[in-house]
Amino acid sequence: MKHTVNGAPFHAIEAAITGACGKIAPLWPLKHFVAVNPFLGFSDQSFAATTATLRRVAGINMLMPRTFYRQGLIDGVIENRDLDAALAAVSHHSSSAIDMEQLRAAALREPVAGHRPRAVVATIAEVLDRLAQGDRQASRTAFMIDEISKWCAAYFDQGQSAWRLPSRRLPPYAAWRATMRHDRNPETMGIRGFRSAVAAMPDDARLAIAAVVEALGIPDRAVEDYLYRALSDIGGWAGYVRYRVWDNALHGREDDTLVELLAIRLVWGYALFLERTDPAFTAAWAQAMVDAAALPEDERLGDDPELVVDLILQEAYEAAYRRGLLERLTGHFTGPKVGSIGRRAVQAAFCIDVRSEVFRRALETVSRDVETIGFAGFFGFPIEYVPIGRTTGGAQCPVLLKPAFIVCEEVAGASDAEANRILDLRLLRRRAAKAWKAFKLSAVSSFTYVETAGLLFAGKLIGDTAGLTRTVSDPNTDGLDRQVIGRIGPRLEPRPVDGRETGFDAQQRIAMAEAVLRAMSLTENFARLVLLTGHGSTTVNNPHASGLDCGACGGHTGEANARVAAAILNDRHVRVGLAGLGIVIPDDTWFLGCLHDTTTDEVRIFGADQLPASHAPDLARVRGELAKASSLARAERALLLGIGKGENIHGAVKARSRDWAQVRPEWGLAGNAAFIAAPRERTRGLHLGGRAFLHDYDWRKDADFGVLELIMTAPMVVASWINLQYYGSTVNNRAFGSGNKVLHNVVGQLGVLEGNAGDLKVGLPWQAVHDGARFVHEPLRLNVFIEAPEEALNSTIASQAGVRQLVDNGWVHLFRLDDDGKVRRYRGDLSWEYAA
């Protein structure tokens, strides 16, 4: 093994590889697509510094165009007091002096350098593109990305292709080199000696990266930036591979796949380098290396005055929204809660998802005797849920966690013979569906299929287009009838299945139940009915459908978690154990698992047939209240969906969920801007417009502040991921989003391409943040409000590095709600001040 690269120790290139790979945010596959902070790899530096890094290294902008902020000034959305606050905030990050008059003048003109920044760290492909002077047909970058993307689609395919890549059993770098021995595409496009250049590279991926870095003469200062810049060209596939690395790390497995992908990308670029020996390219590359060597050791925003202006305007835009939110929060405060509110008729726990805020407010409007609770939608049960007929299932927990329990499905009250019959039926339908798909997609039978059977689908095409039929079957039913589906539920008893222990033992049930109830601040005054309401979405023909389900459940619906939690909390042995721990649940309290459909705002109740007869009137009443709340919530959401008052709102919303051409079946979490962890009395009756994550938290019941730490390290972090994904997809959809939904093509069952080529797309489609005329999502960093003592907050910030990075580096804005109604803002380095 080589010991030096460009005279520097080899461990220096190892560190650069680790640093570059660490800057790539993971991209979860479509089957459990979840929101991810696209700037995750830059958490150790400030938001402001990252805007400069991405502009300098990769030519990527992460702020809105100047015209957006200018319109905010013209419309009066941004006021002088917001500009003042922004000038003070940015002064901490920039040495560039600018006053109010200069700022307003700059806001009224276009940036001197233009809208699209140019990367200082240039790759070989980019230098070649510059020499091509914009000729798209001569773009080496586009061709290289297309070729790498095609190969990745074949190598990582999860069952979409009928023919598998022969070398996919090899590690990626070795498999790619094996493929390139026979691939003449690059040479056909004029890249002479491509195959021989690849064959001449070292067999080891790290040694290949080191060899390229040395051959290109990349300055030591720029090596990590260059490697990251190279990966950003194939950021979608790099993101998917980073997910694989992330997932393997959760299970204690090492994974070098991202390093191998980096080697593929660098060797591709090196082959382009060897092709050109002309003076024009030689001079251009030499200048690129001079520019790279002159990079500063840290980010100096003053070096880019136009960036400073845009950053101040972004801060002012955020200050304007925050000003209005603070006024509403403080104006709504009526003093601290004194004494107990007593026992309610119904308690309903919902996910903290912003879509739940609308339904909770509607339900509380319908009945004053309903108490709603906000909690992470997996209800504290990190499970792997295994459907009948499968040996593995999906992780029903936040992606930050590893499932701690395995729960299998069973058919309630079924004999072994009946259970086996249902299992056989489900497996038969799955095999039939798989065989039919193979027949339709195979190279020969596909033509026969279209010629002979195409016209038979005319009726279905008409019905689907008119919204008269469901365009696809529910994947969770496998064709089973509603009665059978209603009997399928979680099996909680411990039992080994395929060598793995499933279910919960007695002590595990008690421990989990206690943890969940204390985390919800629900330890007394239990209602007769307690609804644990997970959520999911109903859409068709939507590759990103799982992104509308519950992020707290790993991109699945919350049904399984809600039903497991309800079953355990109804267990009489668990209740005896809880009583010994100081949590007494009355005998007449029943927990029910429910599912809130965020597209139609309907709520389905599970296990109602197990309620005692004495609770029939309670159940009838709560069904009626849920129906009224559903109607109110639909009416509110309909306005944003463009459904008029004269229409049948329920029918129109339902039709959107069944329409295979609908690009906006619902708005998901668009508009999210705040996270509030406090007793519900702080926000009950306050119209937050479906823009706030609401987590119930009473610090007075949190003796050691363990729940506070849990909230700040899990739900708050997940909410920031969601917020920053929406932020990135709004400010720069080309880099951080997935483009036009109408042009999406699913590849490898993993992700989508925009069109038929290019890199795997990341983030959200344009239609998730824009309605065609205006932005529905505003690019705002998350405003976090927590009611807790300052010392407890500081203790958590000081002890949790990830939390400290979020709040000290300005990725979220943190506020503390005082008992006297005042609000204090976190200013970094464990210091606070009263918010203006």
mmCIF file of N, CA, C and O in Angstrom, residues 12-89:
data_model
loop_
_atom_site.group_PDB
_atom_site.id
_atom_site.type_symbol
_atom_site.label_atom_id
_atom_site.label_comp_id
_atom_site.label_asym_id
_atom_site.label_seq_id
_atom_site.Cartn_x
_atom_site.Cartn_y
_atom_site.Cartn_z
ATOM 1 N N ALA A 12 -3.899 11.033 5.386
ATOM 2 C CA ALA A 12 -4.536 12.317 5.073
ATOM 3 C C ALA A 12 -5.621 12.125 4.015
ATOM 4 O O ALA A 12 -6.706 12.722 4.091
ATOM 5 N N ILE A 13 -5.348 11.288 2.995
ATOM 6 C CA ILE A 13 -6.369 11.023 1.980
ATOM 7 C C ILE A 13 -7.498 10.204 2.576
ATOM 8 O O ILE A 13 -8.672 10.380 2.235
ATOM 9 N N GLU A 14 -7.192 9.315 3.523
ATOM 10 C CA GLU A 14 -8.234 8.560 4.218
ATOM 11 C C GLU A 14 -9.172 9.511 4.945
ATOM 12 O O GLU A 14 -10.400 9.359 4.903
ATOM 13 N N ALA A 15 -8.596 10.503 5.617
ATOM 14 C CA ALA A 15 -9.416 11.478 6.343
ATOM 15 C C ALA A 15 -10.270 12.295 5.381
ATOM 16 O O ALA A 15 -11.433 12.602 5.666
ATOM 17 N N ALA A 16 -9.695 12.640 4.228
ATOM 18 C CA ALA A 16 -10.454 13.403 3.235
ATOM 19 C C ALA A 16 -11.606 12.582 2.679
ATOM 20 O O ALA A 16 -12.705 13.101 2.459
ATOM 21 N N ILE A 17 -11.375 11.293 2.459
ATOM 22 C CA ILE A 17 -12.438 10.411 1.972
ATOM 23 C C ILE A 17 -13.566 10.341 2.995
ATOM 24 O O ILE A 17 -14.755 10.472 2.661
ATOM 25 N N THR A 18 -13.197 10.149 4.265
ATOM 26 C CA THR A 18 -14.198 10.071 5.333
ATOM 27 C C THR A 18 -14.984 11.371 5.435
ATOM 28 O O THR A 18 -16.212 11.368 5.574
ATOM 29 N N GLY A 19 -14.264 12.496 5.350
ATOM 30 C CA GLY A 19 -14.936 13.794 5.445
ATOM 31 C C GLY A 19 -15.890 14.037 4.293
ATOM 32 O O GLY A 19 -17.009 14.523 4.495
ATOM 33 N N ALA A 20 -15.457 13.709 3.069
ATOM 34 C CA ALA A 20 -16.315 13.934 1.899
ATOM 35 C C ALA A 20 -17.544 13.042 1.944
ATOM 36 O O ALA A 20 -18.668 13.506 1.687
ATOM 37 N N CYS A 21 -17.364 11.760 2.296
ATOM 38 C CA CYS A 21 -18.509 10.841 2.366
ATOM 39 C C CYS A 21 -19.466 11.254 3.481
ATOM 40 O O CYS A 21 -20.687 11.087 3.365
ATOM 41 N N GLY A 22 -18.919 11.787 4.578
ATOM 42 C CA GLY A 22 -19.760 12.209 5.696
ATOM 43 C C GLY A 22 -20.635 13.405 5.392
ATOM 44 O O GLY A 22 -21.601 13.673 6.119
ATOM 45 N N LYS A 23 -20.324 14.143 4.328
ATOM 46 C CA LYS A 23 -21.126 15.314 3.957
ATOM 47 C C LYS A 23 -22.360 14.943 3.125
ATOM 48 O O LYS A 23 -23.200 15.796 2.849
ATOM 49 N N ILE A 24 -22.447 13.703 2.716
ATOM 50 C CA ILE A 24 -23.582 13.253 1.901
ATOM 51 C C ILE A 24 -24.736 12.856 2.819
ATOM 52 O O ILE A 24 -24.573 12.046 3.729
ATOM 53 N N ALA A 25 -25.905 13.427 2.579
ATOM 54 C CA ALA A 25 -27.097 13.072 3.364
ATOM 55 C C ALA A 25 -27.711 11.788 2.817
ATOM 56 O O ALA A 25 -27.747 11.588 1.604
ATOM 57 N N PRO A 26 -28.189 10.903 3.690
ATOM 58 C CA PRO A 26 -28.787 9.650 3.208
ATOM 59 C C PRO A 26 -30.113 9.883 2.493
ATOM 60 O O PRO A 26 -30.843 10.824 2.810
ATOM 61 N N LEU A 27 -30.412 9.022 1.531
ATOM 62 C CA LEU A 27 -31.670 9.067 0.782
ATOM 63 C C LEU A 27 -32.359 7.714 0.937
ATOM 64 O O LEU A 27 -31.880 6.711 0.411
ATOM 65 N N TRP A 28 -33.483 7.709 1.649
ATOM 66 C CA TRP A 28 -34.205 6.460 1.866
ATOM 67 C C TRP A 28 -34.947 6.040 0.599
ATOM 68 O O TRP A 28 -35.434 6.889 -0.155
ATOM 69 N N PRO A 29 -35.036 4.732 0.324
ATOM 70 C CA PRO A 29 -35.721 4.265 -0.888
ATOM 71 C C PRO A 29 -37.220 4.509 -0.814
ATOM 72 O O PRO A 29 -37.783 4.792 0.253
ATOM 73 N N LEU A 30 -37.884 4.366 -1.951
ATOM 74 C CA LEU A 30 -39.293 4.737 -2.070
ATOM 75 C C LEU A 30 -40.212 3.961 -1.138
ATOM 76 O O LEU A 30 -41.220 4.489 -0.676
ATOM 77 N N LYS A 31 -39.891 2.706 -0.846
ATOM 78 C CA LYS A 31 -40.815 1.905 -0.044
ATOM 79 C C LYS A 31 -40.937 2.424 1.378
ATOM 80 O O LYS A 31 -41.934 2.151 2.051
ATOM 81 N N HIS A 32 -39.937 3.151 1.872
ATOM 82 C CA HIS A 32 -40.082 3.832 3.153
ATOM 83 C C HIS A 32 -39.354 5.175 3.091
ATOM 84 O O HIS A 32 -38.491 5.489 3.899
ATOM 85 N N PHE A 33 -39.783 5.955 2.117
ATOM 86 C CA PHE A 33 -39.203 7.288 1.888
ATOM 87 C C PHE A 33 -39.527 8.205 3.075
ATOM 88 O O PHE A 33 -40.687 8.362 3.446
ATOM 89 N N VAL A 34 -38.517 8.768 3.687
ATOM 90 C CA VAL A 34 -38.722 9.662 4.825
ATOM 91 C C VAL A 34 -37.961 10.957 4.580
ATOM 92 O O VAL A 34 -37.024 11.015 3.782
ATOM 93 N N ALA A 35 -38.376 11.982 5.302
ATOM 94 C CA ALA A 35 -37.721 13.275 5.181
ATOM 95 C C ALA A 35 -36.320 13.216 5.784
ATOM 96 O O ALA A 35 -36.109 12.644 6.851
ATOM 97 N N VAL A 36 -35.370 13.825 5.095
ATOM 98 C CA VAL A 36 -33.982 13.859 5.553
ATOM 99 C C VAL A 36 -33.455 15.277 5.395
ATOM 100 O O VAL A 36 -33.719 15.939 4.388
ATOM 101 N N ASN A 37 -32.719 15.725 6.382
ATOM 102 C CA ASN A 37 -32.050 17.013 6.303
ATOM 103 C C ASN A 37 -30.971 16.947 5.228
ATOM 104 O O ASN A 37 -29.977 16.236 5.390
ATOM 105 N N PRO A 38 -31.126 17.667 4.111
ATOM 106 C CA PRO A 38 -30.122 17.564 3.034
ATOM 107 C C PRO A 38 -28.776 18.166 3.416
ATOM 108 O O PRO A 38 -27.778 17.936 2.729
ATOM 109 N N PHE A 39 -28.742 18.948 4.518
ATOM 110 C CA PHE A 39 -27.505 19.580 4.972
ATOM 111 C C PHE A 39 -26.919 18.849 6.183
ATOM 112 O O PHE A 39 -26.104 19.405 6.918
ATOM 113 N N LEU A 40 -27.349 17.597 6.369
ATOM 114 C CA LEU A 40 -26.954 16.833 7.551
ATOM 115 C C LEU A 40 -25.443 16.762 7.713
ATOM 116 O O LEU A 40 -24.925 16.848 8.830
ATOM 117 N N GLY A 41 -24.727 16.615 6.615
ATOM 118 C CA GLY A 41 -23.269 16.493 6.697
ATOM 119 C C GLY A 41 -22.561 17.779 7.038
ATOM 120 O O GLY A 41 -21.338 17.770 7.256
ATOM 121 N N PHE A 42 -23.299 18.881 7.106
ATOM 122 C CA PHE A 42 -22.698 20.176 7.424
ATOM 123 C C PHE A 42 -23.152 20.685 8.789
ATOM 124 O O PHE A 42 -22.987 21.865 9.097
ATOM 125 N N SER A 43 -23.707 19.789 9.607
ATOM 126 C CA SER A 43 -24.249 20.201 10.912
ATOM 127 C C SER A 43 -23.187 20.800 11.819
ATOM 128 O O SER A 43 -23.515 21.585 12.714
ATOM 129 N N ASP A 44 -21.917 20.444 11.599
ATOM 130 C CA ASP A 44 -20.867 20.941 12.483
ATOM 131 C C ASP A 44 -20.438 22.356 12.150
ATOM 132 O O ASP A 44 -19.564 22.916 12.828
ATOM 133 N N GLN A 45 -21.018 22.963 11.136
ATOM 134 C CA GLN A 45 -20.750 24.365 10.856
ATOM 135 C C GLN A 45 -22.064 25.116 10.772
ATOM 136 O O GLN A 45 -23.137 24.524 10.693
ATOM 137 N N SER A 46 -21.996 26.411 10.812
ATOM 138 C CA SER A 46 -23.220 27.206 10.896
ATOM 139 C C SER A 46 -23.994 27.201 9.581
ATOM 140 O O SER A 46 -23.434 26.912 8.509
ATOM 141 N N PHE A 47 -25.276 27.529 9.689
ATOM 142 C CA PHE A 47 -26.125 27.682 8.513
ATOM 143 C C PHE A 47 -25.498 28.690 7.558
ATOM 144 O O PHE A 47 -25.418 28.454 6.346
ATOM 145 N N ALA A 48 -25.031 29.818 8.097
ATOM 146 C CA ALA A 48 -24.447 30.856 7.258
ATOM 147 C C ALA A 48 -23.198 30.351 6.548
ATOM 148 O O ALA A 48 -23.014 30.559 5.338
ATOM 149 N N ALA A 49 -22.311 29.674 7.289
ATOM 150 C CA ALA A 49 -21.075 29.175 6.675
ATOM 151 C C ALA A 49 -21.382 28.128 5.608
ATOM 152 O O ALA A 49 -20.687 28.047 4.584
ATOM 153 N N THR A 50 -22.426 27.330 5.826
ATOM 154 C CA THR A 50 -22.767 26.293 4.851
ATOM 155 C C THR A 50 -23.264 26.900 3.547
ATOM 156 O O THR A 50 -23.002 26.354 2.462
ATOM 157 N N THR A 51 -23.973 28.020 3.621
ATOM 158 C CA THR A 51 -24.386 28.689 2.377
ATOM 159 C C THR A 51 -23.160 29.060 1.549
ATOM 160 O O THR A 51 -23.169 28.944 0.321
ATOM 161 N N ALA A 52 -22.086 29.490 2.234
ATOM 162 C CA ALA A 52 -20.859 29.861 1.524
ATOM 163 C C ALA A 52 -20.128 28.626 1.022
ATOM 164 O O ALA A 52 -19.606 28.605 -0.103
ATOM 165 N N THR A 53 -20.084 27.558 1.841
ATOM 166 C CA THR A 53 -19.380 26.334 1.439
ATOM 167 C C THR A 53 -19.993 25.738 0.186
ATOM 168 O O THR A 53 -19.288 25.394 -0.774
ATOM 169 N N LEU A 54 -21.305 25.573 0.178
ATOM 170 C CA LEU A 54 -21.961 24.941 -0.965
ATOM 171 C C LEU A 54 -21.842 25.805 -2.223
ATOM 172 O O LEU A 54 -21.702 25.287 -3.330
ATOM 173 N N ARG A 55 -21.879 27.110 -2.045
ATOM 174 C CA ARG A 55 -21.718 27.990 -3.209
ATOM 175 C C ARG A 55 -20.302 27.893 -3.759
ATOM 176 O O ARG A 55 -20.089 27.807 -4.966
ATOM 177 N N ARG A 56 -19.321 27.853 -2.859
ATOM 178 C CA ARG A 56 -17.918 27.840 -3.276
ATOM 179 C C ARG A 56 -17.500 26.485 -3.832
ATOM 180 O O ARG A 56 -16.870 26.407 -4.886
ATOM 181 N N VAL A 57 -17.860 25.419 -3.131
ATOM 182 C CA VAL A 57 -17.361 24.099 -3.502
ATOM 183 C C VAL A 57 -18.136 23.501 -4.670
ATOM 184 O O VAL A 57 -17.548 22.946 -5.593
ATOM 185 N N ALA A 58 -19.464 23.605 -4.623
ATOM 186 C CA ALA A 58 -20.284 22.888 -5.608
ATOM 187 C C ALA A 58 -21.124 23.802 -6.492
ATOM 188 O O ALA A 58 -21.861 23.307 -7.350
ATOM 189 N N GLY A 59 -21.046 25.111 -6.298
ATOM 190 C CA GLY A 59 -21.857 26.007 -7.110
ATOM 191 C C GLY A 59 -23.339 25.873 -6.824
ATOM 192 O O GLY A 59 -24.174 26.086 -7.702
ATOM 193 N N ILE A 60 -23.684 25.499 -5.582
ATOM 194 C CA ILE A 60 -25.080 25.263 -5.199
ATOM 195 C C ILE A 60 -25.568 26.387 -4.295
ATOM 196 O O ILE A 60 -24.924 26.710 -3.301
ATOM 197 N N ASN A 61 -26.704 26.961 -4.654
ATOM 198 C CA ASN A 61 -27.291 28.021 -3.834
ATOM 199 C C ASN A 61 -28.307 27.416 -2.884
ATOM 200 O O ASN A 61 -29.093 26.560 -3.273
ATOM 201 N N MET A 62 -28.311 27.853 -1.624
ATOM 202 C CA MET A 62 -29.298 27.359 -0.666
ATOM 203 C C MET A 62 -30.104 28.502 -0.053
ATOM 204 O O MET A 62 -30.624 28.393 1.049
ATOM 205 N N LEU A 63 -30.206 29.594 -0.817
ATOM 206 C CA LEU A 63 -31.082 30.707 -0.456
ATOM 207 C C LEU A 63 -31.989 31.000 -1.646
ATOM 208 O O LEU A 63 -31.704 30.597 -2.772
ATOM 209 N N MET A 64 -33.071 31.711 -1.399
ATOM 210 C CA MET A 64 -34.001 32.047 -2.466
ATOM 211 C C MET A 64 -33.394 33.098 -3.402
ATOM 212 O O MET A 64 -32.478 33.831 -3.013
ATOM 213 N N PRO A 65 -33.913 33.205 -4.639
ATOM 214 C CA PRO A 65 -33.464 34.277 -5.537
ATOM 215 C C PRO A 65 -33.772 35.649 -4.920
ATOM 216 O O PRO A 65 -34.715 35.814 -4.140
ATOM 217 N N ARG A 66 -33.004 36.628 -5.254
ATOM 218 C CA ARG A 66 -33.165 37.982 -4.705
ATOM 219 C C ARG A 66 -34.579 38.523 -4.927
ATOM 220 O O ARG A 66 -35.127 39.240 -4.077
ATOM 221 N N THR A 67 -35.181 38.145 -6.054
ATOM 222 C CA THR A 67 -36.526 38.653 -6.361
ATOM 223 C C THR A 67 -37.553 38.224 -5.312
ATOM 224 O O THR A 67 -38.523 38.956 -5.061
ATOM 225 N N PHE A 68 -37.365 37.061 -4.706
ATOM 226 C CA PHE A 68 -38.292 36.572 -3.688
ATOM 227 C C PHE A 68 -38.309 37.514 -2.484
ATOM 228 O O PHE A 68 -39.378 37.892 -1.984
ATOM 229 N N TYR A 69 -37.128 37.874 -2.008
ATOM 230 C CA TYR A 69 -37.056 38.760 -0.847
ATOM 231 C C TYR A 69 -37.521 40.172 -1.196
ATOM 232 O O TYR A 69 -38.148 40.850 -0.379
ATOM 233 N N ARG A 70 -37.189 40.601 -2.412
ATOM 234 C CA ARG A 70 -37.606 41.933 -2.846
ATOM 235 C C ARG A 70 -39.131 42.045 -2.807
ATOM 236 O O ARG A 70 -39.681 43.050 -2.366
ATOM 237 N N GLN A 71 -39.810 40.975 -3.268
ATOM 238 C CA GLN A 71 -41.266 40.995 -3.252
ATOM 239 C C GLN A 71 -41.789 41.044 -1.819
ATOM 240 O O GLN A 71 -42.804 41.694 -1.543
ATOM 241 N N GLY A 72 -41.094 40.392 -0.898
ATOM 242 C CA GLY A 72 -41.482 40.460 0.502
ATOM 243 C C GLY A 72 -41.391 41.861 1.056
ATOM 244 O O GLY A 72 -42.239 42.279 1.861
ATOM 245 N N LEU A 73 -40.378 42.607 0.628
ATOM 246 C CA LEU A 73 -40.256 44.005 1.042
ATOM 247 C C LEU A 73 -41.359 44.861 0.428
ATOM 248 O O LEU A 73 -41.972 45.701 1.097
ATOM 249 N N ILE A 74 -41.620 44.652 -0.853
ATOM 250 C CA ILE A 74 -42.650 45.436 -1.553
ATOM 251 C C ILE A 74 -44.022 45.186 -0.949
ATOM 252 O O ILE A 74 -44.822 46.121 -0.766
ATOM 253 N N ASP A 75 -44.306 43.922 -0.618
ATOM 254 C CA ASP A 75 -45.621 43.564 -0.065
ATOM 255 C C ASP A 75 -45.772 43.921 1.408
ATOM 256 O O ASP A 75 -46.857 43.755 1.978
ATOM 257 N N GLY A 76 -44.705 44.370 2.041
ATOM 258 C CA GLY A 76 -44.777 44.724 3.464
ATOM 259 C C GLY A 76 -44.667 43.535 4.393
ATOM 260 O O GLY A 76 -44.867 43.666 5.602
ATOM 261 N N VAL A 77 -44.337 42.361 3.836
ATOM 262 C CA VAL A 77 -44.149 41.183 4.692
ATOM 263 C C VAL A 77 -42.917 41.385 5.573
ATOM 264 O O VAL A 77 -42.941 41.098 6.778
ATOM 265 N N ILE A 78 -41.839 41.903 4.979
ATOM 266 C CA ILE A 78 -40.609 42.205 5.717
ATOM 267 C C ILE A 78 -40.602 43.692 6.061
ATOM 268 O O ILE A 78 -40.714 44.543 5.178
ATOM 269 N N GLU A 79 -40.489 43.999 7.345
ATOM 270 C CA GLU A 79 -40.483 45.381 7.811
ATOM 271 C C GLU A 79 -39.085 45.783 8.261
ATOM 272 O O GLU A 79 -38.193 44.939 8.390
ATOM 273 N N ASN A 80 -38.920 47.082 8.533
ATOM 274 C CA ASN A 80 -37.607 47.573 8.947
ATOM 275 C C ASN A 80 -37.113 46.890 10.218
ATOM 276 O O ASN A 80 -35.918 46.617 10.370
ATOM 277 N N ARG A 81 -38.025 46.602 11.151
ATOM 278 C CA ARG A 81 -37.597 45.947 12.395
ATOM 279 C C ARG A 81 -37.078 44.532 12.123
ATOM 280 O O ARG A 81 -36.221 44.038 12.844
ATOM 281 N N ASP A 82 -37.593 43.899 11.077
ATOM 282 C CA ASP A 82 -37.085 42.581 10.707
ATOM 283 C C ASP A 82 -35.693 42.697 10.098
ATOM 284 O O ASP A 82 -34.820 41.855 10.350
ATOM 285 N N LEU A 83 -35.476 43.743 9.298
ATOM 286 C CA LEU A 83 -34.157 43.974 8.724
ATOM 287 C C LEU A 83 -33.141 44.284 9.809
ATOM 288 O O LEU A 83 -31.993 43.826 9.758
ATOM 289 N N ASP A 84 -33.544 45.070 10.804
ATOM 290 C CA ASP A 84 -32.650 45.380 11.922
ATOM 291 C C ASP A 84 -32.226 44.104 12.651
ATOM 292 O O ASP A 84 -31.049 43.915 12.974
ATOM 293 N N ALA A 85 -33.206 43.248 12.925
ATOM 294 C CA ALA A 85 -32.908 41.991 13.619
ATOM 295 C C ALA A 85 -31.972 41.125 12.781
ATOM 296 O O ALA A 85 -31.061 40.478 13.317
ATOM 297 N N ALA A 86 -32.184 41.118 11.473
ATOM 298 C CA ALA A 86 -31.357 40.295 10.592
ATOM 299 C C ALA A 86 -29.934 40.830 10.504
ATOM 300 O O ALA A 86 -28.965 40.060 10.493
ATOM 301 N N LEU A 87 -29.791 42.161 10.446
ATOM 302 C CA LEU A 87 -28.455 42.758 10.400
ATOM 303 C C LEU A 87 -27.660 42.386 11.641
ATOM 304 O O LEU A 87 -26.465 42.071 11.565
ATOM 305 N N ALA A 88 -28.323 42.395 12.782
ATOM 306 C CA ALA A 88 -27.642 42.028 14.034
ATOM 307 C C ALA A 88 -27.249 40.556 14.034
ATOM 308 O O ALA A 88 -26.169 40.184 14.494
ATOM 309 N N ALA A 89 -28.121 39.697 13.491
ATOM 310 C CA ALA A 89 -27.852 38.257 13.494
ATOM 311 C C ALA A 89 -26.683 37.901 12.586
ATOM 312 O O ALA A 89 -25.802 37.113 12.953
#
